[in-house]
Amino acid sequence: MGRLEGKVAIITGANSGIGKATAERFALEGADLVLAARRLDKLKEVEAYAVAQGVRALSVATDVSQPEDCRRLVEAAVAAFDRIDILVNNAGIDDKNKSITNCDLELWEKVISTDQNSVYFMMKEVLPHMERADQGSIVNISSIGATRSNAGISYTAAKMAVIGMTKNVAIQYAGTGIRCNAVCPGPTETPIFSPENAAAFDKEFARACARHFDGSVPRTQPEDQANAILFFASDESKAVNGETLVVDYGGTI
Ligand code: NDP
């Protein structure tokens, strides 16, 4: 029997990288899936994989930076499955490692709305349904950029806020059936590190603040992050609440 048998999971950013690996892993563990991202065609590929594993799956085109989209996503999930057991807030963008002096307001607002506000929107929509069942596990994807404050200014701020919201929600529901934890991936081989994207990174600032960019510690694979997300999502972590788990080969100890 799979570790998530009988559970319904919403995963944002499920068509690429860590979110895709998590969706595929959750399908193998028996969860029914609600998959969200902006590119529906890419979501459908993950949906097809999940269905081929024998679970039910629904793809919903969603811009998580928009509160109405998040509301629509959760409504679609409840209409299809009548319950939400797991929420993985994974959708996110990088900020090209821009220091405060290089981060304009447009970039700041884009990163904060995608990486931070989305987590607030999604938890706010999902928690009433978890309350109804008095059970649920939320897994927010932060970053070692938060624990070390060594990414760009907007990404650091957003991912630090994710940890703060995670602990705050965990406090609110401590002792109930609802838990909220965060995973902090280290550098992971996903499209964020595609040559085109990496070329746009602010190398000077990166050198100043992070040895994980110099290649001396290996990048993880999306599956390494999916394993950690699965632990928080499953009942095996039922006594773990308000925690953050760094998954980065120890590169930031
Ligand atoms: P990818 O670029 O591979 O995936 C990002 C996902 O987020 C895509 O599915 C994308 O889909 C979705 N997304 C982006 N913007 C939006 C939006 N506005 N609305 C809905 N979905 C959106 O990145 P990773 O897998 O690497 O990253 C996943 C998470 O892990 C992010 O939160 C990232 O910050 C975090 N992380 C990653 C690290 C790494 O080294 N890779 C390190 C630390 C943290 P679409 O474009 O179709 O909307």
mmCIF file with all atom_site columns, C-alpha atoms and ligand atoms in Angstrom, residues 12-20 36-43 62-66 69 89-94 110 113-115 118 141-145 155 159 183-193 197 219-220 222 225, ligand 1:
data_model
loop_
_atom_site.group_PDB
_atom_site.id
_atom_site.type_symbol
_atom_site.label_atom_id
_atom_site.label_alt_id
_atom_site.label_comp_id
_atom_site.label_asym_id
_atom_site.label_entity_id
_atom_site.label_seq_id
_atom_site.pdbx_PDB_ins_code
_atom_site.Cartn_x
_atom_site.Cartn_y
_atom_site.Cartn_z
_atom_site.occupancy
_atom_site.B_iso_or_equiv
_atom_site.pdbx_formal_charge
_atom_site.auth_seq_id
_atom_site.auth_comp_id
_atom_site.auth_asym_id
_atom_site.auth_atom_id
_atom_site.pdbx_PDB_model_num
ATOM   1   C CA  . THR A 1 12  ? 1.485  23.908 -7.429  1.00 0.00 ? 12  THR A CA  1
ATOM   2   C CA  . GLY A 1 13  ? 4.212  24.216 -10.054 1.00 0.00 ? 13  GLY A CA  1
ATOM   3   C CA  . ALA A 1 14  ? 3.580  20.559 -10.863 1.00 0.00 ? 14  ALA A CA  1
ATOM   4   C CA  . ASN A 1 15  ? 4.699  20.602 -14.500 1.00 0.00 ? 15  ASN A CA  1
ATOM   5   C CA  . SER A 1 16  ? 8.457  21.033 -14.023 1.00 0.00 ? 16  SER A CA  1
ATOM   6   C CA  . GLY A 1 17  ? 11.408 20.312 -11.755 1.00 0.00 ? 17  GLY A CA  1
ATOM   7   C CA  . ILE A 1 18  ? 10.693 19.618 -8.094  1.00 0.00 ? 18  ILE A CA  1
ATOM   8   C CA  . GLY A 1 19  ? 6.910  19.915 -8.442  1.00 0.00 ? 19  GLY A CA  1
ATOM   9   C CA  . LYS A 1 20  ? 6.822  17.415 -11.287 1.00 0.00 ? 20  LYS A CA  1
ATOM   10  C CA  . ALA A 1 36  ? -1.503 23.470 -10.961 1.00 0.00 ? 36  ALA A CA  1
ATOM   11  C CA  . ALA A 1 37  ? 0.731  25.776 -13.021 1.00 0.00 ? 37  ALA A CA  1
ATOM   12  C CA  . ARG A 1 38  ? 0.285  28.248 -15.846 1.00 0.00 ? 38  ARG A CA  1
ATOM   13  C CA  . ARG A 1 39  ? 1.256  25.961 -18.771 1.00 0.00 ? 39  ARG A CA  1
ATOM   14  C CA  . LEU A 1 40  ? -1.641 23.540 -19.086 1.00 0.00 ? 40  LEU A CA  1
ATOM   15  C CA  . ASP A 1 41  ? -0.089 21.433 -21.875 1.00 0.00 ? 41  ASP A CA  1
ATOM   16  C CA  . LYS A 1 42  ? 2.881  20.573 -19.629 1.00 0.00 ? 42  LYS A CA  1
ATOM   17  C CA  . LEU A 1 43  ? 0.544  19.808 -16.728 1.00 0.00 ? 43  LEU A CA  1
ATOM   18  C CA  . THR A 1 62  ? -3.419 28.568 -12.476 1.00 0.00 ? 62  THR A CA  1
ATOM   19  C CA  . ASP A 1 63  ? -1.393 31.707 -11.894 1.00 0.00 ? 63  ASP A CA  1
ATOM   20  C CA  . VAL A 1 64  ? -0.671 31.372 -8.173  1.00 0.00 ? 64  VAL A CA  1
ATOM   21  C CA  . SER A 1 65  ? 0.192  35.059 -7.887  1.00 0.00 ? 65  SER A CA  1
ATOM   22  C CA  . GLN A 1 66  ? -3.495 35.814 -8.449  1.00 0.00 ? 66  GLN A CA  1
ATOM   23  C CA  . ASP A 1 69  ? -6.881 31.811 -9.574  1.00 0.00 ? 69  ASP A CA  1
ATOM   24  C CA  . ASN A 1 89  ? 3.118  25.122 -2.278  1.00 0.00 ? 89  ASN A CA  1
ATOM   25  C CA  . ASN A 1 90  ? 5.962  24.606 -4.716  1.00 0.00 ? 90  ASN A CA  1
ATOM   26  C CA  . ALA A 1 91  ? 5.402  27.072 -7.594  1.00 0.00 ? 91  ALA A CA  1
ATOM   27  C CA  . GLY A 1 92  ? 8.107  29.687 -7.674  1.00 0.00 ? 92  GLY A CA  1
ATOM   28  C CA  . ILE A 1 93  ? 10.504 31.776 -9.714  1.00 0.00 ? 93  ILE A CA  1
ATOM   29  C CA  . ASP A 1 94  ? 14.075 32.933 -9.098  1.00 0.00 ? 94  ASP A CA  1
ATOM   30  C CA  . LYS A 1 110 ? 6.875  39.758 -9.378  1.00 0.00 ? 110 LYS A CA  1
ATOM   31  C CA  . SER A 1 113 ? 3.671  37.871 -5.564  1.00 0.00 ? 113 SER A CA  1
ATOM   32  C CA  . THR A 1 114 ? 4.754  34.533 -7.049  1.00 0.00 ? 114 THR A CA  1
ATOM   33  C CA  . ASP A 1 115 ? 6.912  33.115 -4.249  1.00 0.00 ? 115 ASP A CA  1
ATOM   34  C CA  . SER A 1 118 ? 0.860  32.667 -3.469  1.00 0.00 ? 118 SER A CA  1
ATOM   35  C CA  . ILE A 1 141 ? 8.817  24.992 -0.489  1.00 0.00 ? 141 ILE A CA  1
ATOM   36  C CA  . SER A 1 142 ? 11.208 27.626 0.793   1.00 0.00 ? 142 SER A CA  1
ATOM   37  C CA  . SER A 1 143 ? 14.926 27.604 0.006   1.00 0.00 ? 143 SER A CA  1
ATOM   38  C CA  . ILE A 1 144 ? 18.382 27.610 1.506   1.00 0.00 ? 144 ILE A CA  1
ATOM   39  C CA  . GLY A 1 145 ? 18.331 31.139 0.093   1.00 0.00 ? 145 GLY A CA  1
ATOM   40  C CA  . TYR A 1 155 ? 13.899 35.782 -3.362  1.00 0.00 ? 155 TYR A CA  1
ATOM   41  C CA  . LYS A 1 159 ? 11.412 32.513 0.952   1.00 0.00 ? 159 LYS A CA  1
ATOM   42  C CA  . VAL A 1 183 ? 11.343 22.065 2.785   1.00 0.00 ? 183 VAL A CA  1
ATOM   43  C CA  . CYS A 1 184 ? 14.388 24.163 1.890   1.00 0.00 ? 184 CYS A CA  1
ATOM   44  C CA  . PRO A 1 185 ? 16.000 22.765 -1.249  1.00 0.00 ? 185 PRO A CA  1
ATOM   45  C CA  . GLY A 1 186 ? 19.632 23.375 -1.977  1.00 0.00 ? 186 GLY A CA  1
ATOM   46  C CA  . PRO A 1 187 ? 20.676 23.913 -5.606  1.00 0.00 ? 187 PRO A CA  1
ATOM   47  C CA  . THR A 1 188 ? 18.673 21.322 -7.547  1.00 0.00 ? 188 THR A CA  1
ATOM   48  C CA  . GLU A 1 189 ? 19.001 20.303 -11.192 1.00 0.00 ? 189 GLU A CA  1
ATOM   49  C CA  . THR A 1 190 ? 15.855 21.875 -12.659 1.00 0.00 ? 190 THR A CA  1
ATOM   50  C CA  . PRO A 1 191 ? 15.197 24.461 -15.411 1.00 0.00 ? 191 PRO A CA  1
ATOM   51  C CA  . ILE A 1 192 ? 16.209 27.165 -12.904 1.00 0.00 ? 192 ILE A CA  1
ATOM   52  C CA  . PHE A 1 193 ? 19.764 26.062 -13.700 1.00 0.00 ? 193 PHE A CA  1
ATOM   53  C CA  . ASN A 1 197 ? 18.633 31.135 -17.021 1.00 0.00 ? 197 ASN A CA  1
ATOM   54  C CA  . ARG A 1 219 ? 23.401 19.999 -6.779  1.00 0.00 ? 219 ARG A CA  1
ATOM   55  C CA  . THR A 1 220 ? 20.587 17.714 -5.678  1.00 0.00 ? 220 THR A CA  1
ATOM   56  C CA  . PRO A 1 222 ? 14.369 16.968 -7.984  1.00 0.00 ? 222 PRO A CA  1
ATOM   57  C CA  . GLN A 1 225 ? 13.424 17.150 -2.792  1.00 0.00 ? 225 GLN A CA  1
HETATM 58  P P1  . NDP B 2 .   ? 11.042 25.080 -12.164 1.00 0.00 ? 1   NDP B P1  1
HETATM 59  O O1  . NDP B 2 .   ? 11.332 26.329 -12.905 1.00 0.00 ? 1   NDP B O1  1
HETATM 60  O O2  . NDP B 2 .   ? 11.457 23.759 -12.721 1.00 0.00 ? 1   NDP B O2  1
HETATM 61  O O3  . NDP B 2 .   ? 9.482  24.993 -11.837 1.00 0.00 ? 1   NDP B O3  1
HETATM 62  C C1  . NDP B 2 .   ? 8.769  26.103 -11.391 1.00 0.00 ? 1   NDP B C1  1
HETATM 63  C C2  . NDP B 2 .   ? 7.312  25.742 -11.422 1.00 0.00 ? 1   NDP B C2  1
HETATM 64  O O4  . NDP B 2 .   ? 6.537  26.838 -10.924 1.00 0.00 ? 1   NDP B O4  1
HETATM 65  C C3  . NDP B 2 .   ? 6.804  25.444 -12.819 1.00 0.00 ? 1   NDP B C3  1
HETATM 66  O O5  . NDP B 2 .   ? 5.917  24.368 -12.746 1.00 0.00 ? 1   NDP B O5  1
HETATM 67  C C4  . NDP B 2 .   ? 6.065  26.723 -13.220 1.00 0.00 ? 1   NDP B C4  1
HETATM 68  O O6  . NDP B 2 .   ? 5.050  26.393 -14.146 1.00 0.00 ? 1   NDP B O6  1
HETATM 69  C C5  . NDP B 2 .   ? 5.515  27.140 -11.853 1.00 0.00 ? 1   NDP B C5  1
HETATM 70  N N1  . NDP B 2 .   ? 5.194  28.561 -11.762 1.00 0.00 ? 1   NDP B N1  1
HETATM 71  C C6  . NDP B 2 .   ? 6.028  29.626 -11.881 1.00 0.00 ? 1   NDP B C6  1
HETATM 72  N N2  . NDP B 2 .   ? 5.336  30.772 -11.751 1.00 0.00 ? 1   NDP B N2  1
HETATM 73  C C7  . NDP B 2 .   ? 4.046  30.422 -11.556 1.00 0.00 ? 1   NDP B C7  1
HETATM 74  C C8  . NDP B 2 .   ? 2.845  31.140 -11.368 1.00 0.00 ? 1   NDP B C8  1
HETATM 75  N N3  . NDP B 2 .   ? 2.811  32.493 -11.351 1.00 0.00 ? 1   NDP B N3  1
HETATM 76  N N4  . NDP B 2 .   ? 1.689  30.454 -11.208 1.00 0.00 ? 1   NDP B N4  1
HETATM 77  C C9  . NDP B 2 .   ? 1.692  29.105 -11.212 1.00 0.00 ? 1   NDP B C9  1
HETATM 78  N N5  . NDP B 2 .   ? 2.787  28.356 -11.363 1.00 0.00 ? 1   NDP B N5  1
HETATM 79  C C10 . NDP B 2 .   ? 3.958  29.020 -11.554 1.00 0.00 ? 1   NDP B C10 1
HETATM 80  O O7  . NDP B 2 .   ? 11.655 25.314 -10.706 1.00 0.00 ? 1   NDP B O7  1
HETATM 81  P P2  . NDP B 2 .   ? 12.100 24.316 -9.533  1.00 0.00 ? 1   NDP B P2  1
HETATM 82  O O8  . NDP B 2 .   ? 11.458 22.997 -9.657  1.00 0.00 ? 1   NDP B O8  1
HETATM 83  O O9  . NDP B 2 .   ? 13.558 24.417 -9.432  1.00 0.00 ? 1   NDP B O9  1
HETATM 84  O O10 . NDP B 2 .   ? 11.489 25.109 -8.294  1.00 0.00 ? 1   NDP B O10 1
HETATM 85  C C11 . NDP B 2 .   ? 10.382 24.674 -7.537  1.00 0.00 ? 1   NDP B C11 1
HETATM 86  C C12 . NDP B 2 .   ? 10.407 25.383 -6.204  1.00 0.00 ? 1   NDP B C12 1
HETATM 87  O O11 . NDP B 2 .   ? 11.603 25.051 -5.512  1.00 0.00 ? 1   NDP B O11 1
HETATM 88  C C13 . NDP B 2 .   ? 10.382 26.910 -6.328  1.00 0.00 ? 1   NDP B C13 1
HETATM 89  O O12 . NDP B 2 .   ? 9.565  27.450 -5.310  1.00 0.00 ? 1   NDP B O12 1
HETATM 90  C C14 . NDP B 2 .   ? 11.841 27.283 -6.114  1.00 0.00 ? 1   NDP B C14 1
HETATM 91  O O13 . NDP B 2 .   ? 11.965 28.592 -5.612  1.00 0.00 ? 1   NDP B O13 1
HETATM 92  C C15 . NDP B 2 .   ? 12.244 26.238 -5.094  1.00 0.00 ? 1   NDP B C15 1
HETATM 93  N N6  . NDP B 2 .   ? 13.692 26.027 -5.022  1.00 0.00 ? 1   NDP B N6  1
HETATM 94  C C16 . NDP B 2 .   ? 14.396 25.530 -6.105  1.00 0.00 ? 1   NDP B C16 1
HETATM 95  C C17 . NDP B 2 .   ? 15.748 25.362 -6.014  1.00 0.00 ? 1   NDP B C17 1
HETATM 96  C C18 . NDP B 2 .   ? 16.576 24.853 -7.159  1.00 0.00 ? 1   NDP B C18 1
HETATM 97  O O14 . NDP B 2 .   ? 17.811 24.865 -7.054  1.00 0.00 ? 1   NDP B O14 1
HETATM 98  N N7  . NDP B 2 .   ? 15.992 24.365 -8.244  1.00 0.00 ? 1   NDP B N7  1
HETATM 99  C C19 . NDP B 2 .   ? 16.494 25.692 -4.780  1.00 0.00 ? 1   NDP B C19 1
HETATM 100 C C20 . NDP B 2 .   ? 15.649 26.207 -3.717  1.00 0.00 ? 1   NDP B C20 1
HETATM 101 C C21 . NDP B 2 .   ? 14.301 26.357 -3.838  1.00 0.00 ? 1   NDP B C21 1
HETATM 102 P P3  . NDP B 2 .   ? 4.472  27.451 -15.233 1.00 0.00 ? 1   NDP B P3  1
HETATM 103 O O15 . NDP B 2 .   ? 5.646  28.205 -15.783 1.00 0.00 ? 1   NDP B O15 1
HETATM 104 O O16 . NDP B 2 .   ? 3.778  26.587 -16.247 1.00 0.00 ? 1   NDP B O16 1
HETATM 105 O O17 . NDP B 2 .   ? 3.515  28.325 -14.474 1.00 0.00 ? 1   NDP B O17 1
#
